[in-house]
Coordinates of C-alpha atoms in Angstrom, one line a residue:
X783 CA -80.3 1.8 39.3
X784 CA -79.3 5.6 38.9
X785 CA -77.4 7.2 36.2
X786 CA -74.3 7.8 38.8
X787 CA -74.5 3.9 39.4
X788 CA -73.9 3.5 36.0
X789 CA -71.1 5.4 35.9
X790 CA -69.3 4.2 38.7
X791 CA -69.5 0.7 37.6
X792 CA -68.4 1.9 33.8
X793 CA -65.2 3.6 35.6
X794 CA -64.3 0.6 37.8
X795 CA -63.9 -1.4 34.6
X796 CA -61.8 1.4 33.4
X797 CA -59.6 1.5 36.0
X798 CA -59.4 -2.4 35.8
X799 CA -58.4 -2.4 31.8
X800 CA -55.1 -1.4 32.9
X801 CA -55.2 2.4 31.4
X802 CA -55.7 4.2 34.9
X803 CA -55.6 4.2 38.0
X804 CA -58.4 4.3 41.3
X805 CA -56.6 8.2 41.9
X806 CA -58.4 8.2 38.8
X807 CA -61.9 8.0 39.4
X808 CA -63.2 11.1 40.3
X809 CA -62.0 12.3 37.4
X810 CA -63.0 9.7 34.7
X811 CA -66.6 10.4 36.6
X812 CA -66.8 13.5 35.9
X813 CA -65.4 13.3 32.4
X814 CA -68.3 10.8 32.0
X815 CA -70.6 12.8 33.2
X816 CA -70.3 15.7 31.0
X817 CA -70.3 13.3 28.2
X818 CA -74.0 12.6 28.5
X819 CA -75.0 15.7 29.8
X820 CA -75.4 15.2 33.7
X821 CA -74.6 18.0 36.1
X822 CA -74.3 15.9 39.6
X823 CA -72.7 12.7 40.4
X824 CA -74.6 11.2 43.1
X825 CA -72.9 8.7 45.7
X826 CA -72.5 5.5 44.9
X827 CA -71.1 1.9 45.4
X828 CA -67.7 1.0 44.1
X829 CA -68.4 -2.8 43.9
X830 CA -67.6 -5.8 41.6
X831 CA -69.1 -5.1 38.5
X832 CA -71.6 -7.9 37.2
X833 CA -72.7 -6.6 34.5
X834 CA -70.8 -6.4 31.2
X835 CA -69.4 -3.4 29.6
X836 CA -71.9 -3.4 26.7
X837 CA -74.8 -2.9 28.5
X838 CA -73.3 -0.5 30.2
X839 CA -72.4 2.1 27.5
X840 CA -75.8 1.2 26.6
X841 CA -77.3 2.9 29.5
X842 CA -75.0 5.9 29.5
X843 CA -75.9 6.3 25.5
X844 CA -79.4 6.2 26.4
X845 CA -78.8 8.9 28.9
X846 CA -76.9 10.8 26.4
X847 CA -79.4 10.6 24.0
X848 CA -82.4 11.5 26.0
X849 CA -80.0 15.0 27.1
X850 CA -79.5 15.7 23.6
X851 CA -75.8 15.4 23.5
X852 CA -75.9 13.2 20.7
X853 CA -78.1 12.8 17.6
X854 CA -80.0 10.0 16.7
X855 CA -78.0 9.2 13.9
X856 CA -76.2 5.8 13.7
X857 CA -73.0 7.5 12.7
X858 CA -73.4 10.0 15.6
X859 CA -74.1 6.8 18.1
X860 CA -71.3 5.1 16.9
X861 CA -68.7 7.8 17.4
X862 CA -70.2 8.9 20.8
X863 CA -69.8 4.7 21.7
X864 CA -66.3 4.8 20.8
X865 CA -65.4 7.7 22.5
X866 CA -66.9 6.4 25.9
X867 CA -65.8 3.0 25.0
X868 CA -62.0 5.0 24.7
X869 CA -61.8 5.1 28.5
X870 CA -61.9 1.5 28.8
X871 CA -58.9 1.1 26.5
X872 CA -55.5 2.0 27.3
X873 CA -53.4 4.2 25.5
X874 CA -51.3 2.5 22.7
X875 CA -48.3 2.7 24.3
X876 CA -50.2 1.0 27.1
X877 CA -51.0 -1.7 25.2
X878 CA -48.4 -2.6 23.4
X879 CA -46.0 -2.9 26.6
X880 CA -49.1 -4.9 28.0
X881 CA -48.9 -7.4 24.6
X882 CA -45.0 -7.6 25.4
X883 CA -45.7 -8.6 28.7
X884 CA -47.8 -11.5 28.1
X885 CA -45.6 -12.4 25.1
X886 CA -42.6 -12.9 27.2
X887 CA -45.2 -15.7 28.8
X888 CA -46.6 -17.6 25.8
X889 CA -48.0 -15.7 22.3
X890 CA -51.4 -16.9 23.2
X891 CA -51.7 -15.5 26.2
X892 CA -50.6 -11.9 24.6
X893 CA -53.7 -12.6 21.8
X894 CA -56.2 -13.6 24.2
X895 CA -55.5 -10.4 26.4
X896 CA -55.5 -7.9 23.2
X897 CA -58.4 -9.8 21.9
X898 CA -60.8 -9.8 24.9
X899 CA -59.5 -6.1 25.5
X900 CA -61.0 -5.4 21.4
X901 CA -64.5 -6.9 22.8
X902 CA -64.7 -5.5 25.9
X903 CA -64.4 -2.0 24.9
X904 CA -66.9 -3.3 21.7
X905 CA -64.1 -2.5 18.8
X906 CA -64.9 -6.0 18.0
X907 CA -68.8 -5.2 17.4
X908 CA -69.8 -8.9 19.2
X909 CA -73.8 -8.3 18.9
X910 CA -73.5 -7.0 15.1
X911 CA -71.4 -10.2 14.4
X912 CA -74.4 -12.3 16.3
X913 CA -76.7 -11.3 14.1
X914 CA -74.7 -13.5 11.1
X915 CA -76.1 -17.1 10.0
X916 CA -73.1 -19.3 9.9
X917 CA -73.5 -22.7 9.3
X918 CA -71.3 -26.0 8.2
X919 CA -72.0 -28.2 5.0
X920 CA -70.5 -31.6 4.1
X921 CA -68.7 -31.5 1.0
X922 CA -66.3 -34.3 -1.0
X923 CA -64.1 -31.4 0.0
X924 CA -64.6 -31.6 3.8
X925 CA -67.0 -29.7 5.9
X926 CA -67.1 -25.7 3.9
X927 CA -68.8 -23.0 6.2
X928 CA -71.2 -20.8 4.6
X929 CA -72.2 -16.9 6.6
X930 CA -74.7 -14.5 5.6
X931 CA -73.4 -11.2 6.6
X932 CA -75.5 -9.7 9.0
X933 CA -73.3 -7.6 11.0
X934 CA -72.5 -4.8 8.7
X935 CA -75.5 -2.6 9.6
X936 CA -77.3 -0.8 6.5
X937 CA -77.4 3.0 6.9
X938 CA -80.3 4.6 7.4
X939 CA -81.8 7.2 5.1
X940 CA -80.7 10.4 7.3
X941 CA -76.9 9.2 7.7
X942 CA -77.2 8.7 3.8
X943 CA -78.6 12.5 3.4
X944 CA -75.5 13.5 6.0
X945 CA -72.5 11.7 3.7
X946 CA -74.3 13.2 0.7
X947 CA -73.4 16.5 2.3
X948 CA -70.3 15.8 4.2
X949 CA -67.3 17.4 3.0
X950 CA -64.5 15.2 1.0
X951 CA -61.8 14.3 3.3
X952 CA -58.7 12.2 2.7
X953 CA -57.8 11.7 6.5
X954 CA -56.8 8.6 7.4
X955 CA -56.2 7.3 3.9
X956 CA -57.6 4.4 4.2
X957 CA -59.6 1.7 6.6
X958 CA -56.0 -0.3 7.2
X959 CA -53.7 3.3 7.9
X960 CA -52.0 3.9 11.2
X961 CA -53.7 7.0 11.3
X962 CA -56.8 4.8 12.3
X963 CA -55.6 4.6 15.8
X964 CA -58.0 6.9 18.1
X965 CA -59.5 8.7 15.0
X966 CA -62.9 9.7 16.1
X967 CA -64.4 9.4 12.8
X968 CA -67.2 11.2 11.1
X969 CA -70.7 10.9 9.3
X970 CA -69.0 9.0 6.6
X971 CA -65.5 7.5 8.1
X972 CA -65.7 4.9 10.6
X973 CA -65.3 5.4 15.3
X974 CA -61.7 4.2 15.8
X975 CA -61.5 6.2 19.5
X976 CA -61.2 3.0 21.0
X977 CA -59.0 0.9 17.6
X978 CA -55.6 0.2 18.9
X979 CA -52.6 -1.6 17.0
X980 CA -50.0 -3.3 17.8
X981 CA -46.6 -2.7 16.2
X982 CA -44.5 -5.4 14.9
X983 CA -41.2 -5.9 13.0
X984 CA -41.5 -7.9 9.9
X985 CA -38.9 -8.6 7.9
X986 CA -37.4 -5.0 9.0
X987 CA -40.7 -3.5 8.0
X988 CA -43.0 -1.8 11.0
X989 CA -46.2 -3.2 10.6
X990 CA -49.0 -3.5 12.9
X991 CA -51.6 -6.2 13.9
X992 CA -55.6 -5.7 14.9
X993 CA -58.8 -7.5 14.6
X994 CA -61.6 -7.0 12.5
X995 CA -64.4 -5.3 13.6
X996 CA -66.5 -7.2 12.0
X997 CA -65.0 -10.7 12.3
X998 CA -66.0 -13.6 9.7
X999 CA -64.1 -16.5 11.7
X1000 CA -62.6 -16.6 15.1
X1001 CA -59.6 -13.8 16.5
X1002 CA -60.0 -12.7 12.7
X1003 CA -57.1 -10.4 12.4
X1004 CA -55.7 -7.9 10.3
X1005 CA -51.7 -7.5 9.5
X1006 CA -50.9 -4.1 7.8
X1007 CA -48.0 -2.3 6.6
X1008 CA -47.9 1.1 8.3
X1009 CA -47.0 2.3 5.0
X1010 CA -49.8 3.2 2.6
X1011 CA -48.5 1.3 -0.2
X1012 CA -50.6 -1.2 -3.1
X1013 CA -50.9 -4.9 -2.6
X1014 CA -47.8 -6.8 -3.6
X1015 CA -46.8 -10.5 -3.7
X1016 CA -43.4 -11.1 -4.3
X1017 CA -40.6 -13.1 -2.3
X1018 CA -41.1 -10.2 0.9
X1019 CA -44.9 -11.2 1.2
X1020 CA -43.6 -15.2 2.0
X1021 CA -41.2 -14.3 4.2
X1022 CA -43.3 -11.8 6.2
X1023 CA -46.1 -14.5 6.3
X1024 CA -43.8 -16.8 7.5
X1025 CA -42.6 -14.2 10.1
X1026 CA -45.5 -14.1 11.6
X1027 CA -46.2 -17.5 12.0
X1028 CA -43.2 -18.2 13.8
X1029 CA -44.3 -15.3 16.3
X1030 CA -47.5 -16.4 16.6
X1031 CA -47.4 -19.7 15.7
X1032 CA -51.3 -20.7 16.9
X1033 CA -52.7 -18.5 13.8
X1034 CA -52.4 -18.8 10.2
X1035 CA -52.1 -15.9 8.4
X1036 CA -52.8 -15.0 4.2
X1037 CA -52.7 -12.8 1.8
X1038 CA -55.5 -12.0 -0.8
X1039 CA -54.1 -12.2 -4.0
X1040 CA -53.0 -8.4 -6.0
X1041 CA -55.1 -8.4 -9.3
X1042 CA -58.1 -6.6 -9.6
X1043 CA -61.5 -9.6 -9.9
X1044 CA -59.2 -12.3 -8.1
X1045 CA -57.7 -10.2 -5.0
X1046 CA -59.4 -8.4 -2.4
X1047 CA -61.9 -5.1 -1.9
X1048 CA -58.8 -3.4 -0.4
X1049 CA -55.9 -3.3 -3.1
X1050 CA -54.7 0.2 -1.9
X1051 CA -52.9 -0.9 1.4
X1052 CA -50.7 -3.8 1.7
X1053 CA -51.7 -6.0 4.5
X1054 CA -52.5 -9.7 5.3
X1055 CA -55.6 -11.5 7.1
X1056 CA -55.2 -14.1 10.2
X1057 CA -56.6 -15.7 13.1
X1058 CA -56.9 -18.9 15.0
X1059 CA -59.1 -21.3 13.2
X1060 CA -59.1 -24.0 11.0
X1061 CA -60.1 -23.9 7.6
X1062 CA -61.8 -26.7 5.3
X1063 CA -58.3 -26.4 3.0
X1064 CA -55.8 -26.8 5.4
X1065 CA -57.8 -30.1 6.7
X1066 CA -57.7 -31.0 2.7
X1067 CA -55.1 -33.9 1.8
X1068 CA -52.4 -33.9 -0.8
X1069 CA -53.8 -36.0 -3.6
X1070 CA -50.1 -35.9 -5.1
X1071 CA -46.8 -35.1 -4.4
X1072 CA -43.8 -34.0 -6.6
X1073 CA -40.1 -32.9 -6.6
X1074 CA -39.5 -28.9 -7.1
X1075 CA -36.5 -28.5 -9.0
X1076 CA -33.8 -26.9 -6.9
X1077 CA -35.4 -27.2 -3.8
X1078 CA -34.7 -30.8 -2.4
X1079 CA -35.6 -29.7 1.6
X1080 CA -39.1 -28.4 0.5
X1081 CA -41.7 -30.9 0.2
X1082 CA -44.6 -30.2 -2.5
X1083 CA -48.0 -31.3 -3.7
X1084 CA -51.0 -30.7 -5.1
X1085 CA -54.4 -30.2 -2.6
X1086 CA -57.7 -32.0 -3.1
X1087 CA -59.6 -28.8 -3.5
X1088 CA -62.1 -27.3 -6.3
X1089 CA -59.5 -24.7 -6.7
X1090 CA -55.8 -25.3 -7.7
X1091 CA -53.6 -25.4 -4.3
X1092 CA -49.8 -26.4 -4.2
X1093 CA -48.8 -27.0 -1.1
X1094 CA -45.3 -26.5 0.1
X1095 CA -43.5 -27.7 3.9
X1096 CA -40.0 -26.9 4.9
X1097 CA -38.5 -26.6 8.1
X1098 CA -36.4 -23.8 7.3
X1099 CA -38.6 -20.7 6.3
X1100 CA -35.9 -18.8 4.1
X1101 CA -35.7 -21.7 1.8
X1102 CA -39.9 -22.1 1.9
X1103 CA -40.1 -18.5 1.0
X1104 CA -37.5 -18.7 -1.9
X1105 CA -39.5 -22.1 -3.0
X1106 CA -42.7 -19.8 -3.3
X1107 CA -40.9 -17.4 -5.1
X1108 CA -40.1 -19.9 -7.6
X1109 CA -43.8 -20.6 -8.1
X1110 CA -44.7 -17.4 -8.4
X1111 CA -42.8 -16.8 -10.9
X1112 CA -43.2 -20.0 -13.1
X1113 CA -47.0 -19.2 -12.7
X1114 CA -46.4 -15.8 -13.4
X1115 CA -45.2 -16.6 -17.1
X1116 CA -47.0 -19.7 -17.7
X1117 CA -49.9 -20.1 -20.3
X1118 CA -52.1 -22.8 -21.5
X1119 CA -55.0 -21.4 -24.1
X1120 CA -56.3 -25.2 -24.7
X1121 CA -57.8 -24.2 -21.0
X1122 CA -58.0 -20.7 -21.1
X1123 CA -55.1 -19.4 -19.3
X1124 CA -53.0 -16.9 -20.6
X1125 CA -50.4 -15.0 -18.8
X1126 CA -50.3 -11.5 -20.5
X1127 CA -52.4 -9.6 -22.6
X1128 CA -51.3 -8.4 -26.3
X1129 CA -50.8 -5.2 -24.1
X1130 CA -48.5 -7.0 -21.9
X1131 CA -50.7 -6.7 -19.0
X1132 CA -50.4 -9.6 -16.5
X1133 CA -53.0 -11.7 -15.1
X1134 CA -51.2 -14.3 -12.9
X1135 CA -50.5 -14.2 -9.4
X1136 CA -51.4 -16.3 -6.0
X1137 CA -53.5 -16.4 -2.9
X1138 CA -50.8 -17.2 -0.2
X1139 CA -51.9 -19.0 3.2
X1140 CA -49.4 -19.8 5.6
X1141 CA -49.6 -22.0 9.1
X1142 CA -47.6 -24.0 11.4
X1143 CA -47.4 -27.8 11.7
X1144 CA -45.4 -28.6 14.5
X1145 CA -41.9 -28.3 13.3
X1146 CA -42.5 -27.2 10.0
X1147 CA -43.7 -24.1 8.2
X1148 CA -46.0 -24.6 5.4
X1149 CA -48.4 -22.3 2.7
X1150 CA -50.8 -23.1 0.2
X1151 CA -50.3 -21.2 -3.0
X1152 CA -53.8 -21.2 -4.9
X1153 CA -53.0 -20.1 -8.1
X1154 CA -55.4 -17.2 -9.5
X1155 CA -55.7 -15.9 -13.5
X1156 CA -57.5 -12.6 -13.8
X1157 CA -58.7 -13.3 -17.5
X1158 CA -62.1 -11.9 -18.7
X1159 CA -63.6 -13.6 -21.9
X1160 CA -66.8 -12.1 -23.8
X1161 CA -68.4 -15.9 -22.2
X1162 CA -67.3 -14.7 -18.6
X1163 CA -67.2 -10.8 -18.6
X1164 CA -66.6 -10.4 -14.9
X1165 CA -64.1 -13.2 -14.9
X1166 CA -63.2 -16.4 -16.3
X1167 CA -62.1 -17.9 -13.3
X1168 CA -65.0 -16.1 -11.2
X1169 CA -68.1 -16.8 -10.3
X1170 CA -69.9 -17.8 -13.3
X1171 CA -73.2 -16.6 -14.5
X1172 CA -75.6 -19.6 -13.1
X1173 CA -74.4 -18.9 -9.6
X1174 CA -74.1 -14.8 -9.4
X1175 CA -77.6 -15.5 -7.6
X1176 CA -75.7 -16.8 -4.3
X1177 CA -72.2 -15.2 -5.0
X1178 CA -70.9 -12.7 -7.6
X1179 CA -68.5 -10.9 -5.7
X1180 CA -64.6 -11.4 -5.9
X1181 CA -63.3 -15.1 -4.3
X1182 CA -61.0 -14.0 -1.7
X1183 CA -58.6 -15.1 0.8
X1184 CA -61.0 -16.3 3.1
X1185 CA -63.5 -18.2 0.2
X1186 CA -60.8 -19.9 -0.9
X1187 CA -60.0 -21.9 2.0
X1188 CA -63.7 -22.8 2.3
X1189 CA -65.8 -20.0 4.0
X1190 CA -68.2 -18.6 2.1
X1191 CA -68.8 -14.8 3.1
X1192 CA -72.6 -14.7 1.7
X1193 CA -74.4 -11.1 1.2
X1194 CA -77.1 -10.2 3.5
X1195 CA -79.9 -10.2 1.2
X1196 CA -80.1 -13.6 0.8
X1197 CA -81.4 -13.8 4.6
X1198 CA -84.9 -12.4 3.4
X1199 CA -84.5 -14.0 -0.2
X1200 CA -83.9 -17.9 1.1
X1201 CA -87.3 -17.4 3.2
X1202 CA -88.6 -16.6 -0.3
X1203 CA -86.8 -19.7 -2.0
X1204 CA -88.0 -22.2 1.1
X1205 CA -91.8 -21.5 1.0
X1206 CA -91.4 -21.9 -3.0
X1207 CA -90.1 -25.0 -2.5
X1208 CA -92.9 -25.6 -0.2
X1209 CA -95.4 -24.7 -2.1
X1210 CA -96.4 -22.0 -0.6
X1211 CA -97.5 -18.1 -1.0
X1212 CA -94.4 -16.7 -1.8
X1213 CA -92.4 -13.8 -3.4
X1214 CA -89.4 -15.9 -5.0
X1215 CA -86.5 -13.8 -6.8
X1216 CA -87.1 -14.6 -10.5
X1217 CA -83.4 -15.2 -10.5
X1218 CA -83.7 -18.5 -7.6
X1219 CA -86.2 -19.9 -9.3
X1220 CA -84.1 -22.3 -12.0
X1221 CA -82.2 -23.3 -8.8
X1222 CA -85.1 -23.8 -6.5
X1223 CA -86.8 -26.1 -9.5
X1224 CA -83.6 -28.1 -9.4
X1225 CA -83.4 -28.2 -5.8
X1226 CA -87.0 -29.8 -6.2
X1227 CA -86.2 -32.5 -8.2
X1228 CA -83.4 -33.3 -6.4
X1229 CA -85.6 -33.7 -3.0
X1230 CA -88.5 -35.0 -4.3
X1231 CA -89.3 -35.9 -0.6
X1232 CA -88.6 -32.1 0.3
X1233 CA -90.8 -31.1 3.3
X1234 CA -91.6 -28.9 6.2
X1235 CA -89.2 -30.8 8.4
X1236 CA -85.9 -31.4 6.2
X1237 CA -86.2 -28.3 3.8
X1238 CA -83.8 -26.0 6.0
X1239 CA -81.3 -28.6 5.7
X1240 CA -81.7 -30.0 2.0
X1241 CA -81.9 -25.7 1.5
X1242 CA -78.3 -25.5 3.7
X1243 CA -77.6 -28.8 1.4
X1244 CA -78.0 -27.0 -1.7
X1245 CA -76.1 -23.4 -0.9
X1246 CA -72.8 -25.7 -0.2
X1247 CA -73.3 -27.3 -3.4
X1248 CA -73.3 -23.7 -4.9
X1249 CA -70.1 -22.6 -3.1
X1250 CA -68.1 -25.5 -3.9
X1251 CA -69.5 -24.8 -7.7
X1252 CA -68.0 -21.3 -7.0
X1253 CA -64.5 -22.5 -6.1
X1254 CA -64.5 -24.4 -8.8
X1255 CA -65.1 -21.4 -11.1
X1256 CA -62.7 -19.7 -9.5
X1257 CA -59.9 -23.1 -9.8
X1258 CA -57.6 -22.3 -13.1
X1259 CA -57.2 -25.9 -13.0
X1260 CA -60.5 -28.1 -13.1
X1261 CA -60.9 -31.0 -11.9
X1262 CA -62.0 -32.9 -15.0
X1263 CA -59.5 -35.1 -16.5
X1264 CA -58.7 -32.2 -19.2
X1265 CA -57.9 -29.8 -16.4
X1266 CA -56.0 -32.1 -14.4
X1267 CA -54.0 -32.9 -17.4
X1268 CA -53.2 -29.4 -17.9
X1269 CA -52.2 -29.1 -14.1
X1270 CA -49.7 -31.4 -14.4
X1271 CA -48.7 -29.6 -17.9
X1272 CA -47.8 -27.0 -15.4
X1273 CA -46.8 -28.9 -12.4
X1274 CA -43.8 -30.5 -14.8
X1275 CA -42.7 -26.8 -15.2
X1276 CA -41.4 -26.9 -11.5

């Protein structure tokens, strides 16, 4: 197939995205053409494209490349893909009366068109996100999912060399501003010529809603405030996550929690985290109910869960919101030392605060509020409700919003590492992490009948069992009958 094929077919799916039209095509060819350094369009077919959009920029990057329009830097790649990958996105405007269109239909049908638009122009990086092992584990907590991220790719030594020189730059000010929006990046900022947002009203807020990139669950989605502003949960947070439930009531939608160790690797921006799937937690039944004082249309209880979940329903979402409130606050002032929790420092610094997850259920609106303490201790240094020492081999990093509700998000060297810990538990050569090797010795006398055929499994087996250890780390409540004492300690606070 010639180059000018190539292009002709890229430009039909152009035209077909909505952002132009077939008066068009000469044009966009040409554009394209200069892009990857051709002088002559020769004629070709305008057909029904087969072939997917992808493979296409592929071809016309290759091209690109082998003219020397473009380095063979990854950064330089990925901000020559998101340009050509810009003329198969409409312009924001564009998009957004497009969203409002299908809205006016059913809110599904205005996801599904904005989110196959995010993976047809490869904003949503589907082959990077491939590459990630995701697997379920049964749990007395239901069935967790546990990823090794793959997708992120590692940069190589000559980008590294580039960012080392780059100049400091403050433009956009962060990964979540508006200013993303057709940014064209540079050696060390993100390709966001094809990113597009779309603008909502929360709460008399503008705020805008994308996807992830890099998605660790399906539609995984992205809520910001188009105001750079810190993390904050107070009674606005509930209400806006209960906003956007009601607008797009097939989603749920969270919030990491706003304390350094127990909230998320983006404090700096407030903004929330969504999608359409279905979590371990929300499967998770209440294992007890109670009354909350003041708030007799709002049912409440506690979630079987390794962390510490109160669950709240209401039919009317004002009154759910001020019942969070409520909880917040309570947990905000509460302390315990008999199990470690403690409010405030002697400084007066605070430590309390929640993970909020909202979701429909039919007629009623309802959100988990896992309750998170921030405390260090010279035992725990990087957290007493954190991962603890005997598992930072699977997971030290912070327990978000989306390890909470059962979905562990698993760094990528343990892909290499685990092919290390199986043939030790094999018996076989091997170059185990000194660090695996307590847990692999466990693991083998735990599966004394561990073999060639069942030690992927008993291996998938054993990383669950880690994770749910995490959570329970990470729960300021345990779920021995000291913790569960104290819970309800708390619980008659309400």
């Amino acid at each position: 197939m010639t180059i000018s094929q190539t292009i002709s077919d890229f430009v039909t799916l152009a035209i077909k995205a909505g952002g132009w039209m077939e008066m068009d095509r000469i044009y966009l060819q040409n554009r394209v053409l200069a892009m990857i350094g051709e002088a002559v369009f020769k004629p070709s077919e305008i057909r029904s494209v087969a072939r997917s959009s992808i493979e296409l920029m592929d071809e016309l990057v290759a091209c690109a490349l082998s003219n020397q329009q473009i380095g063979d830097s990854q950064a330089e790649r990925e901000i020559f893909e998101a340009q050509l990958m810009d003329f198969l996105t409409p312009p924001p405007s564009v998009v957004n009366a497009f969203f409002a269109q299908h809205y006016a239909n059913d809110p599904k049908e205005a996801t599904d068109y904005f989110f196959e638009l995010c993976r047809q122009n490869d904003y949503i990086k589907t082959r990077a996100i491939a590459k990630n092992i995701v697997f379920p584990v049964d749990t007395e907590y239901g069935e967790i999912e546990i990823t090794i991220n793959l997708s992120k790719p590692e940069k190589d030594p000559k980008q590294i060399a580039q960012e080392g020189a780059a100049a400091s730059v403050d433009y956009p000010k962060c990964m979540l501003c508006l200013e993303n929006e057709g940014y064209q990046g540079r050696v060390n900022y993100p390709a966001r010529t094809n990113h597009r947002i779309i603008r909502m009203n929360l709460d008399n807020e503008a705020w805008g809603f994308q996807y992830s990139p890099y998605a660790y669950y399906n539609e995984h989605s992205i809520f910001l405030s188009l105001d750079h502003r810190p993390m904050k949960i107070n009674l606005q947070t509930f209400a806006r996550l209960l906003q956007i439930i009601e607008v797009m009531p097939h989603y749920f939608v969270g919030s990491n929690a706003d304390l350094p160790i127990v909230g998320g690797s983006i404090l700096s921006h407030d903004h929330y985290q969504g999608g359409r799937h279905t979590f371990a937690m929300a499967k998770a039944p209440i294992e007890q109910r109670f009354s909350l004082t003041g708030f007799p249309d709002v049912a409440a209880g506690i979630v079987k869960w390794p962390m510490s979940v109160i669950r709240l329903q209401a039919k009317n979402k004002q009154k759910l919101a001020a019942a969070c409130q409520y909880v917040l606050a309570q947990w905000q002032q509460y302390s315990d030392p008999s199990v470690s929790i403690n409010a405030f420092s002697e400084d007066g610094t605070p430590h309390h605060t929640v993970t909020p997850i909202a979701r429909k259920q039919g007629e009623l609106f309802e959100m988990d509020l896992v309750l998170r303490d921030n405390n260090v201790s010279e035992e725990h240094p990087d957290g007493i409700f954190h991962p603890h020492q005997e598992v930072q081999h699977i997971k030290k990093e912070n327990i978000g919003l989306i390890e909470v509700m059962g979905l562990a998000v698993l760094p990528p060297r343990l892909a290499p590492e685990l092919e290390e810990v199986t043939a030790y538990l094999l018996d076989q050569p091997n170059q185990i992490a000194a660090y695996h090797i307590p847990w692999a010795d466990a693991i083998k006398a735990q599966y004394p009948e561990c073999n060639a055929e069942n030690v992927s499994q008993i291996l998938r087996n054993a990383l669950g069992e880690v994770f749910t250890q995490v959570l329970t780390h990470a729960g300021v409540f345990k779920r021995d009958q000291t913790g569960q004492a104290a819970f309800a300690r708390f619980i008659a606070t309400l």
